[in-house]
C-alpha cells in the first residue's frame, strides 16, 4: 500500500507525472549518482511512523515522567530563571509569521521581523544603559565567550583576560573552550573572604599592557552585588583594558545599569525575559557594546539598523547592517562563526519587555529583593543555618550554609519529599563554603511557599537530618 | 519613484501598517501588566530596600522603556507579524536553509509544561522524561547519520561545526599527540561561510580547495593539499551545488591516509535520510541542523540546534555532560570525561528545539523519513529541469547529473543578454508571492540562484515557482526594466543600505537615533 503522510504532498501518481515531465522513468534514476557501496540496504532502525494522536500521547507520557517547575516550588537559579510569563508574550511571539520565517535577508518582505528586532535591540540598550545591542547570541555563556574573543580583537596585541574567581563556573568552562584555541589566557582574580567582593589589589597587580579585558559579574553567580564597579572601571581603563560586564537583565529596574559604570561590552541572559526555563534552552545571549566604531566593527552577530528608502518621499525602514563582519562575507576572517542565532527568543524578550515597561521592571526588581531577603532572614534564624553565608548585599540569589552534621544533600532530599526543590548544591564545587546551596527566590515564590521551605530546613537541621 | 502594481503580480503581500515604534507610542503612566504586591509581613521583616541594596548600586534613572497598554502591545506585535513573509505564507525556496513545513504538533509538544518548565539543574529523578527524550533522539540521529555517539549541546549548525572541529583538534592533540603538526583544515571553495569561520575559531589555518570542472572535489587538488599537516577536510555531501560526490570513497581514503579526519556538514542531510549515511561514506564527525532537516522552525533567524555525531574513537572527546542510561533504565548526566573538549553551551543545548525534532521523527518514522528525502530530491530535480529550460537560465556543472535536494541555477545568460541579474530576479520573485532563493552562493556559480524547494511543496506550488521564473524571463527579454526596478508590490522597496551602514547615520537602537537626531 502507498505510504501517505500529512507532511508529504506528492502521491505516487503525481510522482510519475513529475518524473515523466523530466524524461525520467523512476525515482531510482535520480539517485543513480550514489555508489552502491554507500547505499543503506536496510530500513533505518527508527520506530515506524506515528499518527499525530500517537505522537501527542508519547509526548504526554514523557512529560509526565518529569516534575514541572511551574508550581512556584522550585528554588533554582544559577543561570536559568523561573519567572512568571504574561500570557500575551507566548501568544504574540509564537505567531506563525514570526515563527516560520528565517533571517530577514529580503527586507522588502520582512519589515515586521526587522522592526521587532530593532525594538529588541533598543529596549535592551535602554535597560543596559549602553548604545548598541546585537540581535542575539546563543546564550549568556557563549555570549561571554564571544565577548572575550571580541576584547582580544579590539585590543589586538593583548592576549590575557581576567575574570573574578567567583565567576559562574560553567561560564568559565565555556570561555575556556573558546579562548584556548584563540591563544587567550584566562586568569582569575581573587576576592575578599568576607565580603566576596573582588580583591582590587590583586586586580591591580595582574593588570598590565597584556590584558585585553576584565570581567565583572553583577550580581555575581553566588548572588552578591559587586559594588566596587566605579573603582574597577577606573583601574581597568587606566590599563587600557576593556571592562566586560555580565548582568542579570531583570535586576536593572533597581540596580545600576552596566553602561553607567563605563562597561565597554555587556552580556546577559535573556531567557529571563519571557521564555520558559525549558531544560536549559533555547536561551538568549544579550550582547551589547558602547557606541564606538572601534568596538562596533568587532561585534559578533547580526545587527538590525534603522534607515529609510533611497528616494523621496522617504519612508522609514529597517535592514540587516554591517554584514561585512559576518561569516558569509568574510569567511575565516569573520568576527564570529554565528549564523542562525536566537531571534525568536529576542522577539519574545521584546514582547515581554514592552509588556512590563519601566514600572514593571522596577516593581519586579523590588518584589524579588524583598522575597529573597525574607527567605534569607527566616533561614538565618535557624540555629545551624547561615543565610546569606557571605556577602555584603545580594538581590535574587544567595548562598545558604548548613552546619552541625547536616549535609546540603540531606536538605535537598527532604525538600524533594515535600514536593519542593532546593537550590543548586555547591558543596562539591566549593568545598571551602562547607555544606551549602545557592538559593534563588523570585516573584513566583509566595510567602507561604517560602515559609514551607524554611520549615522543612528547620526540621532537617533540628533533627540532624532525621526528617518526618 | 511612484509605485506601479503590475496586474500580473501576486495579490498577496505583507501588510503595510506603517506601524510606529513602541517608543513613539509611549504615554507616561500606562501599563500592560501588573505584578502582585509584596505581603506586608515580608516587607516588615525585610525593612527598607535602601537598607539592603547599596546606594551606589541603585539605578538612578528609570529606563526609558515604552509605556503602553496591553491591547496596544497585542496590536503592535500582531501587526508586525503580519508585515512578514514566512513558510506559513507561501513558498520559501531559500537554498541551503531547508525551509520545510514546521508541523504544529511540534509546537504544542514544546509548550507542554512537563517539558517547557523544567529547570536544567533539577534533580535528575524529576526530569527522567526529558533525559529519555534526549537519549532517544541521540540514538535516532546516530542511526540516521551512521555515527556511534551524538551530542545535542551545540545550539546551531555553526556551533556544531565549532564543536566538531574542536573534537578533531583534541583527537590530534591528545589521542595522536600530533597537535603541533596538524594545523590545516581543508575546505572546498564552495563551502558555506560558517565552515571556514568555525575552523578558524578552533585555531586552524584554512586551506581552500578549488572545485573541479564538474563542481565536485578536485581529487588532484585534494591529494596535493593533504599531508602530515592536515587536520581534516570539511565537506557536505550532497555538495553545495546539490550533486552527490560520487568519489566520496576515494576522497575519504586520501584524507585518512594523510592522517586527517573527515567532517560532514549535515546542512544537506535532507537529501539522503534512509538512503545513504555519512558514517558509511567514511566521515568521522557530522553536525546536523535540526532546524533544517528535522523541521524545527527558523524563528526569524533562530533558535536552531546543531547536534554533532562522531565515530567511536572520538566519543570521549565530546562536550560534557553526556546523557547515560543505567542498566535499570534510569537516566543520568555524566560530567566525568577528562578528555572532553569542555562545554560549548551554558546547559545541554536548545532543548525546546530537540523536543520538536523528536516529535517530527516520531511522526514520520523510518518509512516517512526515507520518503521525505525521496520527495525532496524529486522536487529539486523537477525545479532544476524545468527552470533550466527557461530562456536565460541554466544549470551549470554536470548538467546531466541529477541533483539531490537542491539545485543552483545560473542567471548568467540572462544577465549577459538582458542586463537582468540574479539579484533582479530574486527581487522580482517577491512581487510574485515567492520568497527569493539564496543568491550569489556558492561563488563558483556566476549569478547563482540556489533553490531548495523541500518535500513540503506540492507540485502545484512548484509549478507556481516555475511559472514565476517563466514570467520573469519573458519580462527580461521584452521589458527588462520591470525586472530591474523590482520589487514593485512589496510593503517597502529600495531601502538605503549605504545610509544604514554609514558611521554618520548608523542607527542600531532608539538611543542612538535620539543621540544622532539631537545633534
Ligand atoms: C551548508 C550550511 N552549513 C552550515 C550552516 C550553518 O548553520 P547555522 O545557521 O545553524 O549555524 C548553514 C546554514 O545556514 C548551511 O546552509
mmCIF file of N, CA, C and O in Angstrom, chain B residues 34-35 53 151 186 224 253 267 281:
data_model
loop_
_atom_site.group_PDB
_atom_site.id
_atom_site.type_symbol
_atom_site.label_atom_id
_atom_site.label_comp_id
_atom_site.label_asym_id
_atom_site.label_seq_id
_atom_site.Cartn_x
_atom_site.Cartn_y
_atom_site.Cartn_z
ATOM 1 N N UNK B 34 0.403 43.875 35.454
ATOM 2 C CA UNK B 34 0.547 44.196 36.882
ATOM 3 C C UNK B 34 1.159 43.011 37.603
ATOM 4 O O UNK B 34 0.815 41.866 37.314
ATOM 5 N N UNK B 35 2.032 43.312 38.530
ATOM 6 C CA UNK B 35 2.633 42.245 39.332
ATOM 7 C C UNK B 35 2.041 42.291 40.727
ATOM 8 O O UNK B 35 1.611 43.351 41.194
ATOM 9 N N UNK B 53 19.998 47.239 49.503
ATOM 10 C CA UNK B 53 20.739 47.445 48.250
ATOM 11 C C UNK B 53 21.642 48.668 48.437
ATOM 12 O O UNK B 53 21.152 49.745 48.757
ATOM 13 N N UNK B 151 26.063 14.294 20.446
ATOM 14 C CA UNK B 151 25.800 15.290 21.485
ATOM 15 C C UNK B 151 24.778 16.276 20.950
ATOM 16 O O UNK B 151 24.825 16.650 19.773
ATOM 17 N N UNK B 186 41.167 21.550 5.472
ATOM 18 C CA UNK B 186 40.870 21.681 4.044
ATOM 19 C C UNK B 186 39.377 21.970 3.871
ATOM 20 O O UNK B 186 38.535 21.271 4.440
ATOM 21 N N UNK B 224 47.157 16.907 -3.528
ATOM 22 C CA UNK B 224 48.273 17.850 -3.388
ATOM 23 C C UNK B 224 48.217 18.578 -2.045
ATOM 24 O O UNK B 224 49.254 18.913 -1.470
ATOM 25 N N UNK B 253 39.533 8.173 1.523
ATOM 26 C CA UNK B 253 40.807 7.461 1.543
ATOM 27 C C UNK B 253 41.985 8.413 1.567
ATOM 28 O O UNK B 253 42.916 8.251 2.365
ATOM 29 N N UNK B 267 24.120 20.102 6.843
ATOM 30 C CA UNK B 267 23.044 21.006 6.430
ATOM 31 C C UNK B 267 22.263 20.407 5.264
ATOM 32 O O UNK B 267 21.129 20.803 5.004
ATOM 33 N N UNK B 281 29.995 6.580 4.539
ATOM 34 C CA UNK B 281 30.831 7.173 3.479
ATOM 35 C C UNK B 281 32.247 7.415 3.970
ATOM 36 O O UNK B 281 33.112 7.811 3.198
#
